[in-house]
XYZ file of C-alpha atoms in Angstrom:
267
model
C 11.303 53.101 -41.042
C 10.500 51.157 -37.847
C 13.371 52.661 -35.842
C 13.762 56.397 -35.325
C 16.923 57.865 -33.841
C 16.466 60.239 -30.908
C 18.750 63.230 -30.537
C 21.035 61.322 -28.177
C 21.519 58.577 -30.768
C 19.224 55.943 -29.236
C 16.977 54.081 -31.675
C 13.292 54.059 -30.735
C 10.915 51.576 -32.347
C 7.593 52.705 -33.809
C 5.047 50.578 -35.661
C 3.045 52.688 -38.127
C -0.054 51.025 -39.561
C -2.985 52.172 -41.659
C -4.132 55.535 -42.894
C -6.570 58.116 -41.647
C -6.759 60.060 -38.394
C -3.664 59.103 -36.351
C -3.807 57.561 -32.901
C -0.426 57.319 -31.161
C -0.141 54.720 -28.391
C 2.229 54.863 -25.410
C 2.398 51.644 -23.433
C 2.500 51.039 -19.707
C 5.157 49.628 -17.423
C 6.792 47.155 -17.992
C 5.177 46.284 -21.328
C 5.539 47.509 -24.918
C 3.451 48.679 -27.870
C 2.061 45.205 -28.518
C -0.151 45.460 -25.433
C -2.540 47.436 -27.681
C -2.968 44.606 -30.204
C -6.748 44.505 -29.874
C -7.041 48.283 -30.115
C -5.008 48.281 -33.321
C -7.199 45.584 -34.853
C -10.395 47.500 -34.156
C -9.177 50.986 -35.039
C -7.496 49.902 -38.265
C -10.761 48.321 -39.379
C -12.466 51.617 -38.552
C -10.098 53.540 -40.839
C -7.598 54.989 -38.384
C -3.826 55.195 -38.582
C -2.261 53.508 -35.535
C 1.254 54.287 -34.344
C 2.623 52.239 -31.476
C 5.836 53.400 -29.829
C 8.127 51.243 -27.728
C 9.625 53.528 -25.120
C 13.395 53.166 -24.881
C 14.333 50.167 -22.807
C 11.226 48.281 -23.872
C 10.101 46.005 -26.675
C 12.048 46.508 -29.885
C 13.613 49.839 -28.916
C 17.252 50.171 -27.977
C 17.948 49.499 -24.315
C 20.790 51.731 -23.154
C 21.959 52.103 -19.591
C 21.019 55.582 -18.457
C 18.127 58.023 -18.263
C 14.544 56.739 -18.018
C 12.868 59.941 -16.873
C 9.592 61.328 -18.171
C 11.576 64.100 -19.876
C 13.571 61.491 -21.783
C 10.476 59.540 -22.789
C 8.652 62.713 -23.881
C 11.595 63.779 -26.036
C 11.645 60.353 -27.693
C 7.932 60.655 -28.489
C 8.589 64.051 -30.068
C 11.356 62.551 -32.217
C 8.975 59.872 -33.497
C 6.142 62.284 -34.263
C 8.508 64.637 -36.069
C 10.149 61.882 -38.113
C 6.788 60.368 -39.114
C 5.355 63.850 -39.749
C 2.306 63.130 -37.608
C -0.153 65.992 -37.135
C -3.523 66.355 -35.410
C -2.993 63.111 -33.496
C -4.852 61.601 -30.611
C -2.155 60.737 -28.095
C -3.227 57.685 -26.071
C -1.140 56.805 -23.033
C -1.748 53.867 -20.695
C -0.444 53.869 -17.102
C 3.226 54.972 -17.318
C 2.426 55.943 -20.901
C -0.194 58.270 -19.451
C 2.482 59.915 -17.345
C 4.678 60.209 -20.424
C 1.791 61.751 -22.357
C 1.148 64.242 -19.550
C 4.791 65.358 -19.555
C 4.865 65.454 -23.374
C 1.898 67.827 -23.554
C 3.616 70.302 -21.259
C 7.250 69.894 -22.292
C 6.495 70.025 -26.016
C 3.596 72.487 -25.919
C 1.069 69.912 -27.215
C 2.985 69.696 -30.515
C 1.292 67.597 -33.229
C -1.467 66.506 -30.810
C -5.031 67.780 -30.817
C -6.656 65.224 -28.488
C -5.405 63.404 -25.411
C -6.617 59.998 -24.194
C -5.357 58.868 -20.799
C -6.003 55.208 -19.964
C -5.586 54.269 -16.293
C -2.830 56.893 -16.197
C 0.039 57.003 -13.722
C -0.592 60.728 -13.484
C -0.335 63.233 -11.978
C 0.900 61.819 -8.633
C 1.043 58.195 -7.489
C 2.755 58.272 -4.098
C 2.365 60.493 -1.074
C 3.745 64.024 -1.121
C 3.671 66.553 1.743
C 0.720 68.289 0.065
C -0.786 65.058 -1.328
C -1.312 62.654 1.570
C -3.881 60.725 -0.473
C -1.149 59.074 -2.549
C 0.019 55.514 -2.139
C 2.716 54.847 0.403
C 6.052 54.128 -1.242
C 5.972 50.758 0.495
C 3.131 49.827 -1.879
C 5.383 50.389 -4.900
C 8.868 49.484 -3.695
C 8.282 45.698 -3.709
C 7.837 45.912 -7.494
C 11.183 47.677 -7.809
C 12.919 45.287 -5.437
C 11.350 42.379 -7.311
C 12.758 43.722 -10.558
C 16.202 43.775 -8.936
C 16.054 40.259 -7.505
C 13.560 38.128 -9.499
C 12.131 40.088 -12.406
C 10.412 37.035 -13.856
C 8.461 36.467 -10.636
C 7.696 40.174 -10.248
C 6.318 40.355 -13.801
C 4.134 37.317 -13.152
C 2.773 38.841 -9.948
C 2.182 42.177 -11.654
C 0.289 40.535 -14.527
C -2.085 39.041 -11.963
C -2.691 42.517 -10.458
C -3.828 44.095 -13.693
C -7.299 42.703 -14.226
C -10.685 42.745 -12.519
C -12.302 40.211 -14.839
C -11.143 36.652 -15.350
C -8.454 36.344 -18.001
C -7.101 33.188 -19.575
C -3.811 31.767 -18.379
C -2.562 32.367 -21.893
C -3.396 36.090 -21.631
C -1.474 36.530 -18.395
C 1.407 34.494 -19.830
C 1.459 36.825 -22.841
C 1.483 39.912 -20.617
C 4.382 38.351 -18.687
C 6.282 37.780 -21.926
C 5.898 41.428 -22.943
C 7.352 42.514 -19.616
C 10.305 40.195 -20.009
C 11.251 41.893 -23.297
C 12.213 45.016 -21.331
C 15.675 45.567 -19.931
C 16.108 45.125 -16.217
C 17.616 48.565 -15.745
C 14.797 50.263 -17.668
C 12.230 48.379 -15.600
C 13.804 49.554 -12.350
C 14.620 53.130 -13.366
C 11.276 53.903 -14.993
C 9.393 52.451 -12.005
C 11.306 54.907 -9.853
C 10.235 57.616 -12.311
C 6.513 56.946 -12.039
C 6.771 56.328 -8.301
C 8.375 59.704 -7.613
C 6.917 61.967 -10.306
C 4.734 64.970 -9.581
C 3.079 66.008 -12.833
C 0.632 68.512 -11.377
C 2.413 71.483 -12.981
C 2.249 69.692 -16.364
C -1.491 69.157 -16.017
C -1.995 72.921 -15.896
C -0.571 73.196 -19.430
C -3.011 70.770 -21.096
C -5.648 72.554 -23.162
C -6.742 70.007 -25.796
C -9.896 67.916 -25.412
C -9.030 65.096 -23.020
C -10.735 61.848 -22.092
C -9.664 59.838 -19.065
C -10.645 56.174 -19.168
C -10.280 54.469 -15.807
C -11.372 51.256 -14.142
C -13.111 51.769 -10.822
C -11.399 48.638 -9.456
C -7.883 49.791 -10.369
C -5.419 48.815 -7.630
C -2.287 50.019 -9.455
C -3.270 53.633 -10.177
C -6.406 54.085 -8.057
C -8.995 56.271 -9.743
C -9.402 58.493 -6.665
C -5.805 59.762 -6.844
C -5.390 59.785 -10.620
C -8.449 59.904 -12.887
C -10.533 62.069 -10.566
C -7.642 64.453 -9.922
C -6.932 64.770 -13.647
C -10.554 65.501 -14.482
C -10.519 68.336 -11.984
C -7.124 69.657 -13.078
C -7.418 69.573 -16.889
C -9.672 72.328 -18.137
C -11.232 70.329 -20.976
C -11.327 66.808 -19.542
C -13.974 64.150 -19.003
C -13.538 61.050 -16.849
C -15.127 57.857 -18.188
C -15.523 55.231 -15.475
C -15.178 51.581 -16.434
C -17.334 49.778 -13.909
C -16.027 46.292 -14.659
C -12.310 47.061 -15.013
C -9.199 47.089 -12.938
C -5.962 48.616 -14.197
C -5.941 46.566 -17.395
C -9.100 48.009 -18.906
C -7.876 47.267 -22.451
C -8.496 43.585 -21.661
C -11.182 43.874 -18.971
C -13.538 45.848 -21.242
C -11.952 45.618 -24.669
C -15.049 46.328 -26.722
C -15.985 49.376 -24.672
C -12.541 50.996 -24.724
C -12.215 50.343 -28.456
C -15.548 52.010 -29.202
C -14.731 54.921 -26.881
C -11.364 55.534 -28.535
C -12.834 55.388 -32.037
C -15.584 57.817 -31.098
C -13.154 60.250 -29.455
C -10.403 60.086 -32.081
C -12.720 60.303 -35.084
C-alpha cells in the first residue's frame, strides 16, 4: 500500500522496506524520500525496517494546492504511521523534515515514536525573531523563495551546490537537482515560507524521548549555532553529534558515519 490517504483526502506516498526495528525518514526541502537511498541500503542490510515518506507536494505524493504548514505535514506523518501500524519507531527528520518531526512530537504526543533523530534540522527557529536575534535574516532565505517563483530549475541547481562541504560528483548534484524538480512549485514556495517563519521552541519543550542531533559544523543552510546547539540545550534527553567534515548535506558528506550512527542509535 504505497499511498496512504490523509484525513483531508490527499494521498501520501510511503515506501516500506524490510523488517525489524522501524526507522521512519522525513526528507528535507525541496527533495523527497529517495534522498535517503544510501541510508536505506545500509540499514536494511543491518536488519532494520525503513519507511520513507514523501511529504505532500513532493516526490510521489499528491500535490494539491493548499496548506503546507508543519501542522499539515505532522498530521500526514501520523496518518502513515497509523495505517502502517508502526510502533516504537525512530523518527529521523532531515532539515525541513527535522522541523516536521519536531512539530509531530508535540502535536501528536510522541505517538508511535520512542527515539528521535534530527539531521541538520530546520528547527527550532531559522530566522530572526524579536527574542532570537541570532537567527538568519529573512533576506538570506527569500532569494530561494523568489527563485522558486521565477526560475525553480536554476534555484534548485544553486541550492544543490549549497548543500555539501566535501566534493561531490556532478552526477550527485544533478541527481539532487532532479529530486527537487519532482516537487510542485507551489509546495516548494509554501513550505519554504513555513520553515522560514516557524518558531518551534514551544514544541521542543514537549520532547521527552531519547534524541540525537546530527549536524555538520560547516552547515550554511541551518547553521549549527542556531539549530543543533539550541536543540541540545532545549530537549531534556538530547545529544548533539558534530560532523566535522560536513555541511548541510551530511548524508552525502559523511555517509558512512551517519549510517553507523543511525544504526547504533535505532538498534
